[in-house]
Coordinates of C-alpha atoms in Angstrom, one line a residue:
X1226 CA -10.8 -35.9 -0.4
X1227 CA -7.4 -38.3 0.2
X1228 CA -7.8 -41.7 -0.1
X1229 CA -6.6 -42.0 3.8
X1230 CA -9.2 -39.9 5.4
X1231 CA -11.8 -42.1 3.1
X1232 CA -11.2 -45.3 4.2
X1233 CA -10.8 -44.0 7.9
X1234 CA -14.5 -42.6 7.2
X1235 CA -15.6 -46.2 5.6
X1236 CA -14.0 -47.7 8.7
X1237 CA -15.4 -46.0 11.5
X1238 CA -18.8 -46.4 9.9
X1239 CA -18.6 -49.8 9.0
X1240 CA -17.8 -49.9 12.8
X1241 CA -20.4 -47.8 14.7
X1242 CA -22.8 -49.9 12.5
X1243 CA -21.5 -52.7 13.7
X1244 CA -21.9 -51.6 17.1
X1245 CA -25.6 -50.8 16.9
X1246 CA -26.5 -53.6 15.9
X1247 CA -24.7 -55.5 18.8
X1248 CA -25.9 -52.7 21.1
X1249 CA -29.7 -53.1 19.8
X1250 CA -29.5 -57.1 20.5
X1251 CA -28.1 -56.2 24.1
X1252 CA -30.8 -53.5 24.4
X1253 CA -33.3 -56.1 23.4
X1254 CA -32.4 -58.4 26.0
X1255 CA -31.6 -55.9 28.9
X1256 CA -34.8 -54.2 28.4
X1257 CA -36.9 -57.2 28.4
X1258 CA -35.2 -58.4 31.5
X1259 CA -35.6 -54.6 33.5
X1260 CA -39.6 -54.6 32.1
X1261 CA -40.3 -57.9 33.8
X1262 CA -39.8 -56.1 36.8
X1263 CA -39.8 -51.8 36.1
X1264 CA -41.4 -51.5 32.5
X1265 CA -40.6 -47.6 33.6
X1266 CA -36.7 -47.9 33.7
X1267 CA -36.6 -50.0 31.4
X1268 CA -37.7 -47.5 28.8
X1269 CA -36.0 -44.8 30.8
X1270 CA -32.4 -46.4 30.3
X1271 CA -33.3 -47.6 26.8
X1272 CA -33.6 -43.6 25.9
X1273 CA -30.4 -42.3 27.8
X1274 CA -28.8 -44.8 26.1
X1275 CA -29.9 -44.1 22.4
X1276 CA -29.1 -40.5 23.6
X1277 CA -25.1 -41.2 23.8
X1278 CA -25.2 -43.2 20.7
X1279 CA -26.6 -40.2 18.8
X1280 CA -24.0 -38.0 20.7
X1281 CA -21.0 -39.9 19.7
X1282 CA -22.0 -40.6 16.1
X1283 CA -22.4 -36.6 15.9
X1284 CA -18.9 -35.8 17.3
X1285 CA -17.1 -38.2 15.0
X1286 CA -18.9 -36.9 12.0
X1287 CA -17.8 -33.2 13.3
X1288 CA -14.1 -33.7 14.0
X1289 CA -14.1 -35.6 10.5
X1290 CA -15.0 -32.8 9.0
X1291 CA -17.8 -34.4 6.8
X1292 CA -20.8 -32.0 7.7
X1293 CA -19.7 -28.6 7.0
X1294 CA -19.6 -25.3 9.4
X1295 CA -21.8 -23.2 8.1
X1296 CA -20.5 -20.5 10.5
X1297 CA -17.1 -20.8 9.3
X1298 CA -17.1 -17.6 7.5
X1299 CA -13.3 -17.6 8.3
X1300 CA -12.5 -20.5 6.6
X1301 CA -14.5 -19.5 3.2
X1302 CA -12.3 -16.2 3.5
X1303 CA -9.2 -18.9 3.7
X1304 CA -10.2 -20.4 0.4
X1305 CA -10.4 -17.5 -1.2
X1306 CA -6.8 -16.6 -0.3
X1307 CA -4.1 -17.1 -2.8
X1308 CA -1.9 -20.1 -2.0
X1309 CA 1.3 -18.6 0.0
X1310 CA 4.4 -19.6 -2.8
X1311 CA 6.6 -22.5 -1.4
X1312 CA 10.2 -20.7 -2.4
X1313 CA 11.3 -17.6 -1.3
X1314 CA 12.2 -16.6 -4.4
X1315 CA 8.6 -16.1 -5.4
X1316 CA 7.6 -14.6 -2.5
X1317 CA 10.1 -12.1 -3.5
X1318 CA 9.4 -12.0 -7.0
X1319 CA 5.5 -11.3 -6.0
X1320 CA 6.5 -8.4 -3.5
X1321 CA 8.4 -6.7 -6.4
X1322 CA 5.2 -6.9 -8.1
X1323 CA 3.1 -5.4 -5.6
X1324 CA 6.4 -2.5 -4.7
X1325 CA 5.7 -1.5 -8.8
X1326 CA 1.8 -1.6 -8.6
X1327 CA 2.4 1.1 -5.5
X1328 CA 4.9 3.1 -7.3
X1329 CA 3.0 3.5 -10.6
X1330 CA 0.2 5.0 -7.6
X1331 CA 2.9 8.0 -7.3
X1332 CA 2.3 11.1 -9.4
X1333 CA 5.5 13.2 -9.2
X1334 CA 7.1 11.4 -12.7
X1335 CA 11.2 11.8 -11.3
X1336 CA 10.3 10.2 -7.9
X1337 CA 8.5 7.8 -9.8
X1338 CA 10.9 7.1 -12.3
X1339 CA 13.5 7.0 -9.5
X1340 CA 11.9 4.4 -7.3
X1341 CA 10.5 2.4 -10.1
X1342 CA 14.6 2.4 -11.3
X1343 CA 15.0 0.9 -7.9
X1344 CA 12.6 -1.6 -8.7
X1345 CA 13.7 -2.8 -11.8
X1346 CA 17.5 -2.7 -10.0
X1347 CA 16.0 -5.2 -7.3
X1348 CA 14.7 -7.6 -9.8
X1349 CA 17.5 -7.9 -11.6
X1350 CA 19.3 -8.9 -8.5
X1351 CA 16.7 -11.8 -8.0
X1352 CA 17.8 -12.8 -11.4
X1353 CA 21.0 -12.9 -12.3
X1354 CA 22.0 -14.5 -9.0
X1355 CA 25.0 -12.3 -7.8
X1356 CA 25.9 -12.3 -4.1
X1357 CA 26.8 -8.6 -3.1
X1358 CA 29.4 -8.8 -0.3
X1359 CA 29.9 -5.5 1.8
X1360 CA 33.1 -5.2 4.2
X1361 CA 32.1 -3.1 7.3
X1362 CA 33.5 -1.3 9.6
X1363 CA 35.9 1.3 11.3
X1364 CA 38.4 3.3 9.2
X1365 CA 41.7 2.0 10.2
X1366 CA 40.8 -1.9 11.3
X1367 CA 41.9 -3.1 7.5
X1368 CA 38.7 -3.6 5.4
X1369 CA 40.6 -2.8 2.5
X1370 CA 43.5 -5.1 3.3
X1371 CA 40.7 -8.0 3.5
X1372 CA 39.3 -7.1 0.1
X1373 CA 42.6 -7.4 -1.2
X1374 CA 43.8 -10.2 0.4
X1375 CA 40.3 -12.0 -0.7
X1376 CA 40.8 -11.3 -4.2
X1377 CA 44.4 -11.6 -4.9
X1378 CA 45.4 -8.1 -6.3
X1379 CA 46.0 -4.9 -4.9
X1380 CA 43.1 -2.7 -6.0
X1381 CA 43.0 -0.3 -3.0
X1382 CA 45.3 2.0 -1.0
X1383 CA 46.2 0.3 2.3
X1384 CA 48.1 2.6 4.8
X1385 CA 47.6 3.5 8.3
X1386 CA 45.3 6.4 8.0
X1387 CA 41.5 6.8 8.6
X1388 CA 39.5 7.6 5.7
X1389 CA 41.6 5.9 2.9
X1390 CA 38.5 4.8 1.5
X1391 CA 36.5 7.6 0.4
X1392 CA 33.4 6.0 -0.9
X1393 CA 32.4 2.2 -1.8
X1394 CA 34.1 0.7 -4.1
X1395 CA 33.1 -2.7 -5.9
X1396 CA 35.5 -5.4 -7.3
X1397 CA 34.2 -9.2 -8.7
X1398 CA 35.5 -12.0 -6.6
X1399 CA 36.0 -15.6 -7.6
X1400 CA 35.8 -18.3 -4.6
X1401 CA 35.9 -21.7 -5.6
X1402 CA 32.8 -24.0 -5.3
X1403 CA 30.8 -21.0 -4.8
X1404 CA 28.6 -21.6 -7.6
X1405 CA 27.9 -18.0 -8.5
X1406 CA 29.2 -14.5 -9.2
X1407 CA 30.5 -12.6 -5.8
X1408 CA 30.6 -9.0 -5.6
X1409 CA 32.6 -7.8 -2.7
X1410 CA 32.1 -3.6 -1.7
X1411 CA 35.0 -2.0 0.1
X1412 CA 33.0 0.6 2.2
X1413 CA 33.9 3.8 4.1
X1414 CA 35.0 3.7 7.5
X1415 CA 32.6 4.4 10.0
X1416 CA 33.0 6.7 13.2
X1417 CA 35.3 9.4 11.1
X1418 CA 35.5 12.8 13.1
X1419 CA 33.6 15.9 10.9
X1420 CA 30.7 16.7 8.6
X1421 CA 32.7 14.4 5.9
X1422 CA 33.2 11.4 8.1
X1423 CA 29.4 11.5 8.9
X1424 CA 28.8 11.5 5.1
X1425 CA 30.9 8.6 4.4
X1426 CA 29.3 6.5 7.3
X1427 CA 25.7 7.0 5.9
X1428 CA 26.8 6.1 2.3
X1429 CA 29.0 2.7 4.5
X1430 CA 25.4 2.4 6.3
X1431 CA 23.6 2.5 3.1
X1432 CA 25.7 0.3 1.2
X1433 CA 25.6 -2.8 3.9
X1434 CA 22.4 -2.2 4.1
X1435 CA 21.8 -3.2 0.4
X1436 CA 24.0 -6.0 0.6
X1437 CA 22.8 -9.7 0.9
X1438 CA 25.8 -10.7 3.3
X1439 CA 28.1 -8.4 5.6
X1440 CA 31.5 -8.9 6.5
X1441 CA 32.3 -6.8 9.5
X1442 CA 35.8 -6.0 10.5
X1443 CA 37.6 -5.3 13.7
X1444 CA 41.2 -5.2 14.7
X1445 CA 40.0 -5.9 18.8
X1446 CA 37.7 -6.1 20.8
X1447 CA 34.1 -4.2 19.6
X1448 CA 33.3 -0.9 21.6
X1449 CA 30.3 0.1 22.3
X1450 CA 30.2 2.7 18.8
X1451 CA 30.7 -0.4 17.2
X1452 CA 28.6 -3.1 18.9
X1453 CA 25.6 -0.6 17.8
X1454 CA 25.5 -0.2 14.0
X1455 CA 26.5 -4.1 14.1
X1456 CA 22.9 -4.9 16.2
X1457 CA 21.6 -2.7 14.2
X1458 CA 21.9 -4.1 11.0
X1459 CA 21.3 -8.0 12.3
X1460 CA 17.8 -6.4 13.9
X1461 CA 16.8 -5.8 10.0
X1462 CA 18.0 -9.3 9.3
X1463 CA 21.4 -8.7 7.7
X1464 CA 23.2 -11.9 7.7
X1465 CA 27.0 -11.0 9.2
X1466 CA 30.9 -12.3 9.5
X1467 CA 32.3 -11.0 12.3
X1468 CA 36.3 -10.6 11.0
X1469 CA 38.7 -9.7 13.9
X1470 CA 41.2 -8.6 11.6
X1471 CA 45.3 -7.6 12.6
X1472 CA 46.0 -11.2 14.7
X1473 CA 49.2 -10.6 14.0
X1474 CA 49.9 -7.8 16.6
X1475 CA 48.1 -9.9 19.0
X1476 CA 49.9 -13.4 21.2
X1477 CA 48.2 -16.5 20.8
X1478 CA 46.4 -15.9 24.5
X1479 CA 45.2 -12.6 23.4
X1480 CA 43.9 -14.0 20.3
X1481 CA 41.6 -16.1 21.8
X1482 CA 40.7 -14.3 24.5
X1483 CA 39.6 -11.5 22.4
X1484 CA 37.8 -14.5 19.9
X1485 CA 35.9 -15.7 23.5
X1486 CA 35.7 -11.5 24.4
X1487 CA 33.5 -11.4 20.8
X1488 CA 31.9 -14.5 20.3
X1489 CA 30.0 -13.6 24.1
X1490 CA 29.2 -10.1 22.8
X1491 CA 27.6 -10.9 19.3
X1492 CA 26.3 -14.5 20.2
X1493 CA 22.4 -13.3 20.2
X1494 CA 22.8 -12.4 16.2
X1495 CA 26.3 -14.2 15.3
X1496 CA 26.8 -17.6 15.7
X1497 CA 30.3 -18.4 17.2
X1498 CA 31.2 -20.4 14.3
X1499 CA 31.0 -17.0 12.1
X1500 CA 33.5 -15.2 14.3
X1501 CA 36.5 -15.9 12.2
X1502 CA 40.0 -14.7 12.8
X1503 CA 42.1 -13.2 9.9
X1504 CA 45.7 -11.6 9.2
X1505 CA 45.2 -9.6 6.2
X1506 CA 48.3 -7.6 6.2
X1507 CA 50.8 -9.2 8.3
X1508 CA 53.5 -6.6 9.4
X1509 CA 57.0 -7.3 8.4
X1510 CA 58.8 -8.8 11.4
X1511 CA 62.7 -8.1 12.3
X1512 CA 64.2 -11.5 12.1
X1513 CA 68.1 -10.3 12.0
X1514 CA 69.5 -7.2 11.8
X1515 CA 70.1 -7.9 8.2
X1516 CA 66.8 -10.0 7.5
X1517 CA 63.6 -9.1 7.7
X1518 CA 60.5 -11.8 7.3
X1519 CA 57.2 -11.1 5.8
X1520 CA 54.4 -13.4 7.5
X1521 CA 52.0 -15.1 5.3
X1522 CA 48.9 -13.8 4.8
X1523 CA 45.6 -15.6 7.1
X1524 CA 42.6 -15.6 5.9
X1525 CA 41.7 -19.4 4.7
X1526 CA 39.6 -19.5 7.5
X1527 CA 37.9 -16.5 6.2
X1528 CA 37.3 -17.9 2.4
X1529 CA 36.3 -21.3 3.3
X1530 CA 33.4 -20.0 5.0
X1531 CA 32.6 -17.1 2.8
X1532 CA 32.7 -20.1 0.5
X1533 CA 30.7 -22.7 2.6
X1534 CA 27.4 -20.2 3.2
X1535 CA 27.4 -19.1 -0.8
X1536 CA 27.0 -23.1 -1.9
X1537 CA 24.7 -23.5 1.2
X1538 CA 22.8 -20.3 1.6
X1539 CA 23.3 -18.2 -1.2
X1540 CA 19.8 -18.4 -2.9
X1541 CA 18.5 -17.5 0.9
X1542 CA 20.2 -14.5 1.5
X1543 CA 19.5 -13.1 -2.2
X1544 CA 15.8 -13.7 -1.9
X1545 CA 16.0 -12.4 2.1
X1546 CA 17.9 -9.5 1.1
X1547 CA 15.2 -8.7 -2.2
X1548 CA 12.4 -8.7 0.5
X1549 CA 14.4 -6.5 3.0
X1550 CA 14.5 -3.8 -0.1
X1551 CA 11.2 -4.5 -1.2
X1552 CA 9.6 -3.7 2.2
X1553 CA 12.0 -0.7 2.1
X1554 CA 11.1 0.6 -1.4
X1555 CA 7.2 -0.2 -0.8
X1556 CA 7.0 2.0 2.6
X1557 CA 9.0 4.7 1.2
X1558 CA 6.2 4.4 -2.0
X1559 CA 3.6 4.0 1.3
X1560 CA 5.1 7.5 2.9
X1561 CA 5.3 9.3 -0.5
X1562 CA 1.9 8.3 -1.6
X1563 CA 0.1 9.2 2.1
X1564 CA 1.9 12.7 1.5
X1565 CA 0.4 12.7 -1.7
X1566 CA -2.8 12.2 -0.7
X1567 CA -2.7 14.4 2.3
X1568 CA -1.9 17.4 -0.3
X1569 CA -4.8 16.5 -2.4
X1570 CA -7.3 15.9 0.6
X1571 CA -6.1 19.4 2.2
X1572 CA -6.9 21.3 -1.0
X1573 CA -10.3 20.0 -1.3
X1574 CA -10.4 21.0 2.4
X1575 CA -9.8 24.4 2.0
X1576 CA -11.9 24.7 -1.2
X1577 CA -14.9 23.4 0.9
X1578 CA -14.4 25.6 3.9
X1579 CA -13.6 29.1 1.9
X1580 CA -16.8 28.3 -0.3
X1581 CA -19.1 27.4 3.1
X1582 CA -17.6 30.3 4.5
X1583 CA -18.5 32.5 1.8
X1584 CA -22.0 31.1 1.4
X1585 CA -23.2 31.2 5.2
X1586 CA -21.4 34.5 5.5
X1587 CA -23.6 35.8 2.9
X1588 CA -26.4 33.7 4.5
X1589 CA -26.0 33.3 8.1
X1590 CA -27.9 30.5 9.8
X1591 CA -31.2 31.4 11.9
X1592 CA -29.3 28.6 14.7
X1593 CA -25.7 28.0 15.4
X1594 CA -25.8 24.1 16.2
X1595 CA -26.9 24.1 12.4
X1596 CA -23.4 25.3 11.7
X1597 CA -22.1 21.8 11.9
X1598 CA -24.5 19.9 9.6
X1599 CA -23.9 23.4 7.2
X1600 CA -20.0 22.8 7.5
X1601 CA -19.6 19.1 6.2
X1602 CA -20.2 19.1 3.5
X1603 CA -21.2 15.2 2.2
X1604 CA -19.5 16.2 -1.2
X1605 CA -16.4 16.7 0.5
X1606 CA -16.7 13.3 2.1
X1607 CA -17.2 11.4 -1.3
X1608 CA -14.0 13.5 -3.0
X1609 CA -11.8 12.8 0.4
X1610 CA -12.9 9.4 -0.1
X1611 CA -11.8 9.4 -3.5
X1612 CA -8.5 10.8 -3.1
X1613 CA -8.4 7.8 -0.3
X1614 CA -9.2 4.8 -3.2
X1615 CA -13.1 4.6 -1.5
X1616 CA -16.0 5.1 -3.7
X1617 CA -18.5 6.3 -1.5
X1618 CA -22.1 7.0 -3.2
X1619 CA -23.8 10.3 -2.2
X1620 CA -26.1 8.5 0.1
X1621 CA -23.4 7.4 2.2
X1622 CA -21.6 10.5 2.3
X1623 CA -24.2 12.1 3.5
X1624 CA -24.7 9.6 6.3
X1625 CA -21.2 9.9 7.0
X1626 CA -21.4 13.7 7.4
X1627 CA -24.6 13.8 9.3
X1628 CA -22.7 11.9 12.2
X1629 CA -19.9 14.0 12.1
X1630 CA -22.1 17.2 12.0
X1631 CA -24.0 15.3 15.3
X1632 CA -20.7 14.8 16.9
X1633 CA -19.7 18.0 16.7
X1634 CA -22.8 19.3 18.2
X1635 CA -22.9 16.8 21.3
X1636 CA -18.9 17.3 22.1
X1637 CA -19.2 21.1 22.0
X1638 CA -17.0 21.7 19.4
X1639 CA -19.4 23.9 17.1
X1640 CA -19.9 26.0 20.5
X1641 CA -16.3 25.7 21.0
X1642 CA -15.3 27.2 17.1
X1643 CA -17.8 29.9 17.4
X1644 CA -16.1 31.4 20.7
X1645 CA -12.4 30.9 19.1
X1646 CA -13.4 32.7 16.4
X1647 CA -14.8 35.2 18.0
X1648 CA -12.3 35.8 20.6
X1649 CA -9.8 35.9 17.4
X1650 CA -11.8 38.4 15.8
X1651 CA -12.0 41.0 18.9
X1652 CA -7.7 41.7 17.8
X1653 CA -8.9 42.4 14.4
X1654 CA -9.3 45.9 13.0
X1655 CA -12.0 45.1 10.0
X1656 CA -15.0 47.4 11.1
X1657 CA -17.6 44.7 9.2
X1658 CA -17.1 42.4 11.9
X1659 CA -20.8 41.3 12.6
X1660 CA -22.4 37.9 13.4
X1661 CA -22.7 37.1 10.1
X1662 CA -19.2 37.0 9.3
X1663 CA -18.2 34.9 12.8
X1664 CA -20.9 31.9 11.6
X1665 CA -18.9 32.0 8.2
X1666 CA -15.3 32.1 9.5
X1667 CA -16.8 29.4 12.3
X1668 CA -18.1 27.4 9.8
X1669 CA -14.5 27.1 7.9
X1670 CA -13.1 26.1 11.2
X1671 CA -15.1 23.2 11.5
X1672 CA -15.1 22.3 8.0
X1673 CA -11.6 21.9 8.6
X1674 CA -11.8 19.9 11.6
X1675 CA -14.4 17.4 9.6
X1676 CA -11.8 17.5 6.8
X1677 CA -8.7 16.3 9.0
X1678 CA -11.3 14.0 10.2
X1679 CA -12.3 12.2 7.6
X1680 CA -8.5 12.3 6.4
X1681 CA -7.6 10.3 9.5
X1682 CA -10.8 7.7 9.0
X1683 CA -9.9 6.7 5.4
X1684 CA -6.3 6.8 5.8
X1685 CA -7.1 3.9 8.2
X1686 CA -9.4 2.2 5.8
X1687 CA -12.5 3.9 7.0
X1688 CA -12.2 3.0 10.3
X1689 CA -12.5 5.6 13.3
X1690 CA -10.3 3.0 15.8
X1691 CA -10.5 2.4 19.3
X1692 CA -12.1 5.7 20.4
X1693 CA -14.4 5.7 17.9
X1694 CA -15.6 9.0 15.9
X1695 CA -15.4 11.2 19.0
X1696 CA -11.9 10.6 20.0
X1697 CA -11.1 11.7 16.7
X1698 CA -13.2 14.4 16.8
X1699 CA -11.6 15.8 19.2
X1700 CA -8.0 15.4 18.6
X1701 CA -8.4 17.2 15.1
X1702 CA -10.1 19.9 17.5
X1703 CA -7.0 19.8 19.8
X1704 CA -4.6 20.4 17.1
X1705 CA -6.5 23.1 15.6
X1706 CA -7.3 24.8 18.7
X1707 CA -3.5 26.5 19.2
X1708 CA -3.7 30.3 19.1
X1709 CA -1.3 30.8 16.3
X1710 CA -3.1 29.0 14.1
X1711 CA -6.5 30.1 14.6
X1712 CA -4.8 33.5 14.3
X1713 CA -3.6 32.6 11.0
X1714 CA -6.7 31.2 9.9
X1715 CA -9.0 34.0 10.5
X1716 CA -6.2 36.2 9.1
X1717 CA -6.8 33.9 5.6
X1718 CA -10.8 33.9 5.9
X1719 CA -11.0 37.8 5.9
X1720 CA -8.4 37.8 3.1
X1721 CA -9.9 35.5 0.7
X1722 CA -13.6 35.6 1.9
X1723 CA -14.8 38.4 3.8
X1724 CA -12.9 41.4 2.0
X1725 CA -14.2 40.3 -1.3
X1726 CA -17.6 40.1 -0.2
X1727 CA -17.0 43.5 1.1
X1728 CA -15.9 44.7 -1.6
X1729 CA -18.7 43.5 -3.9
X1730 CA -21.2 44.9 -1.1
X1731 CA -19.3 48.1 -1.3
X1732 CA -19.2 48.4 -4.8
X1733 CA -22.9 47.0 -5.7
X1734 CA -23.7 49.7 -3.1
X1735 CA -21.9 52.9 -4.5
X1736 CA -23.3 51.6 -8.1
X1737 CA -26.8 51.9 -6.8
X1738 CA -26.0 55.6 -4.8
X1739 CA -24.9 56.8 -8.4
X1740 CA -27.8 55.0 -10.3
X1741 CA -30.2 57.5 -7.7
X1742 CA -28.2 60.4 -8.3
X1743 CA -29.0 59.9 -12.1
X1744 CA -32.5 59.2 -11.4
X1745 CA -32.8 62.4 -9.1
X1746 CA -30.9 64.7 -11.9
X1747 CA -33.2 64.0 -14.4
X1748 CA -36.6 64.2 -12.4
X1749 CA -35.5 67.5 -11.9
X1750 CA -35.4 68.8 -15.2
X1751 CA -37.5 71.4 -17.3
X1752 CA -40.5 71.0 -18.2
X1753 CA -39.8 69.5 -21.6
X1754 CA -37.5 67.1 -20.1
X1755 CA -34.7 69.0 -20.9
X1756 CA -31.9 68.1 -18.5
X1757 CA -30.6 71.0 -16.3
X1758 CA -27.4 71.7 -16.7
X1759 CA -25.1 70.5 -13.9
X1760 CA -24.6 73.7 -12.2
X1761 CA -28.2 74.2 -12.2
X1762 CA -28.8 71.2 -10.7

């Protein structure tokens, strides 16, 4: 406990003590005074008082925190929270952690191996410290006339035509009083015409994306195809320069006019101060008709504040950037593993309803409502649960599956199956059709629906949501309902149920016709038990 809250506890003791005994004196003289008179209000005020003495003492002892709440399950939880880390870059470091724990979860080895690569690539990031820089933007507004005039060389083809840069290229920048290694990505242009031009702009997409700071270049005012991917990225967090590039073919008016004209549009997600105007590759201008000047090159504006937010907020944007593609990496883990997990719970699915389907075709049940109890299967429920990372004991899976054999029941849904089925059946040409082999194919149906059931509850940490059970219920019922699928699914019971029990019936029969035709031929032998011979007989 701190020393402060100590001595205010001494304090305020030390002074409600002192207080009852000046109030008991006070008592002792009021009440002798009111008893001369009213020994009956006397004692009445003497109690109301002693009342709101109690009362105070107790709320000062409760907003102090000394006595305490036993119903504060909440706060016991609290405790038993790990402490939230202080810098960023542990907070980082710890997702990392958790994206590897996920992607070890993933059983396909080259996806694993691929995102764990990922992984590894991220944490190396956090470590060494390197700012990745990406310039953004359309084809023709000079990206790669910025990255060259920011690190001193040319190391790029800079013309007039769209496309020059075919995918991203990467160069090592030196800014002074950055305090760490910059690496600055020339990427594709974006809104190219073609299949090609759509290419590069996912891979531009992609790559400032991954980037911890993006330098977005314009050579005027942004239209509306580029205002968009711009928002875009700042929506995700992506800290960005706004670099209105070419000044040179622009007056002094329309230079700032089109600084105001951008500053207004991007002010929700760029602060004005990281508008910056730049002249990366001044034209040459016609001073004589012998002389030609070449302008200076703009873009200290540019460098100095490249510079300013590397000493300032370079460790910030690295351990921002390592949770953006953290979260990234762990819910494309999250999407593979849920598909993974859908594959395994839909193969235990089908193995449960093509073996209930077999059995209660075999043996059909004396009452149809018993079809639902018969179709989930509580084993099913404990390997679904399983697959899900919920140990469930056999007790509880059969708990589980008794409500949702009840549900089905009470919503209809087993009366429901049985008439799909049946109506499916009447377009089939299988002459063993009977009530027998409805119950089974109905009772594969439902397990199926109880399947996709329980996918959905343990997917959401066993928990049937808002709607409860029922609601679920009967969306799985919904979706399986559709005529070409129950087609397709009575179409799959006869295959790989009903025509092998057929079969077997059809061939255990034909074995016991020829078993009496042996019996028959040698009861009818000769007296000595000599066989006839088969014309004879």
């Amino acid at each position: 406990m701190p020393l402060s809250r100590i001595i205010t506890i001494v304090v305020g003791l030390s002074v409600i003590f002192g207080l009852m005994l000046w109030l008991i004196s006070a008592l002792s003289r009021l009440y002798s005074e009111i008893a001369w008179n009213s020994p009956f209000l006397a004692n009445f005020l003497v109690f109301i008082l002693i009342v709101l003495l109690i009362c105070f003492i107790a709320i000062f002892i409760y907003y102090l925190g000394i006595i305490p709440n036993k119903s504060g399950g909440k706060g016991k939880r609290r405790k038993n929270l790990p402490a939230l880390p202080a810098e960023k870059n542990q907070i980082a470091s710890k997702t990392i952690q958790a994206v590897k724990k996920q992607v070890a979860q993933i059983q396909d080895e080259v996806t694993q191996k691929a995102l764990l690569a990922k992984s590894q690539q991220i944490e190396a990031n956090l470590t060494n410290g390197i700012l990745k820089v990406a310039v953004f933007g359309t084809g023709s507004a000079g990206k790669t006339s910025l990255v060259n005039a920011l690190i001193g060389e040319m190391v790029g083809n800079v013309n007039a035509s769209i496309g020059t840069t075919k995918e991203g290229v990467t160069y090592s920048l030196k800014l002074p009083q950055a305090n760490r290694e910059i690496l600055i990505t020339d990427t594709p242009g974006i809104l190219e015409m073609g299949a090609p031009g759509e290419i590069r702009e996912q891979l531009a997409r992609q790559l400032a994306t991954e980037a911890d700071l993006l330098l977005f270049v314009c050579d005027n005012d942004l239209r509306a195809s580029e205002f968009t991917p711009l928002e875009a990225l700042a929506s995700i967090g992506k800290r960005s320069l706004l670099i209105f590039n070419k000044i040179d073919l622009y007056s002094e008016e329309e230079q700032e006019i089109i600084t105001t004209n951008l500053q207004e549009r991007v002010k929700n997600f760029i602060a004005h101060v990281d508008v910056l105007k730049a002249c990366a590759n001044p034209q040459p201008v016609q001073f004589s008709e012998d002389e030609m000047i070449q302008p200076d090159i703009e873009i200290t504006s540019v460098i100095k504040r490249l510079a300013a937010i590397c000493r300032a907020e370079g460790d910030d944007l690295l351990a921002d950037n390592i949770l953006l593609q953290s979260q990234r990496l762990g819910e494309e883990a999250r999407k593979l593993i849920s598909q993974q997990r859908s594959r395994e719970a839909d193969k235990i699915i089908m193995r449960y309803q093509w073996i209930g389907a077999g059995v209660i075709a075999c043996t059909p049940l004396p009452v149809v409502d018993m079809l639902a109890t018969a179709a989930v299967n509580a084993q099913m429920v404990v390997e679904i649960g399983q697959v899900y990372g919920c140990e469930l004991n056999n007790d509880t899976g059969k708990d589980l599956a008794l409500s949702l054999g009840k549900t089905l029941v009470s919503l209809g849904v087993v009366k429901g199956a049985v008439e799909l089925i049946a109506k499916a059946l009447q377009f089939t040409a299988a002459t063993y059709v009977v009530g027998k082999v409805i119950q089974g194919i109905s009772a594969a149906y439902l397990t199926r629906i109880a399947g996709k059931s329980f996918v959905e509850y343990f997917s959401h940490d066993q928990d049937w949501g808002d709607g409860g059970i029922t609601e679920v219920v009967q969306r799985q019922f919904k979706l399986s309902r559709k005529d070409e699928f129950v087609k397709v699914f009575v179409q799959d019971a006869i295959t790989k149920v009903i025509e092998p029990i057929k079969d077997t019936l059809d061939s255990n029969f034909n074995h016991q016709e020829e078993e009496e035709s042996n019996d028959i031929y040698f009861d009818e032998g000769d007296e000595w038990g000599n066989p006839k011979s088969k014309d004879e007989w």
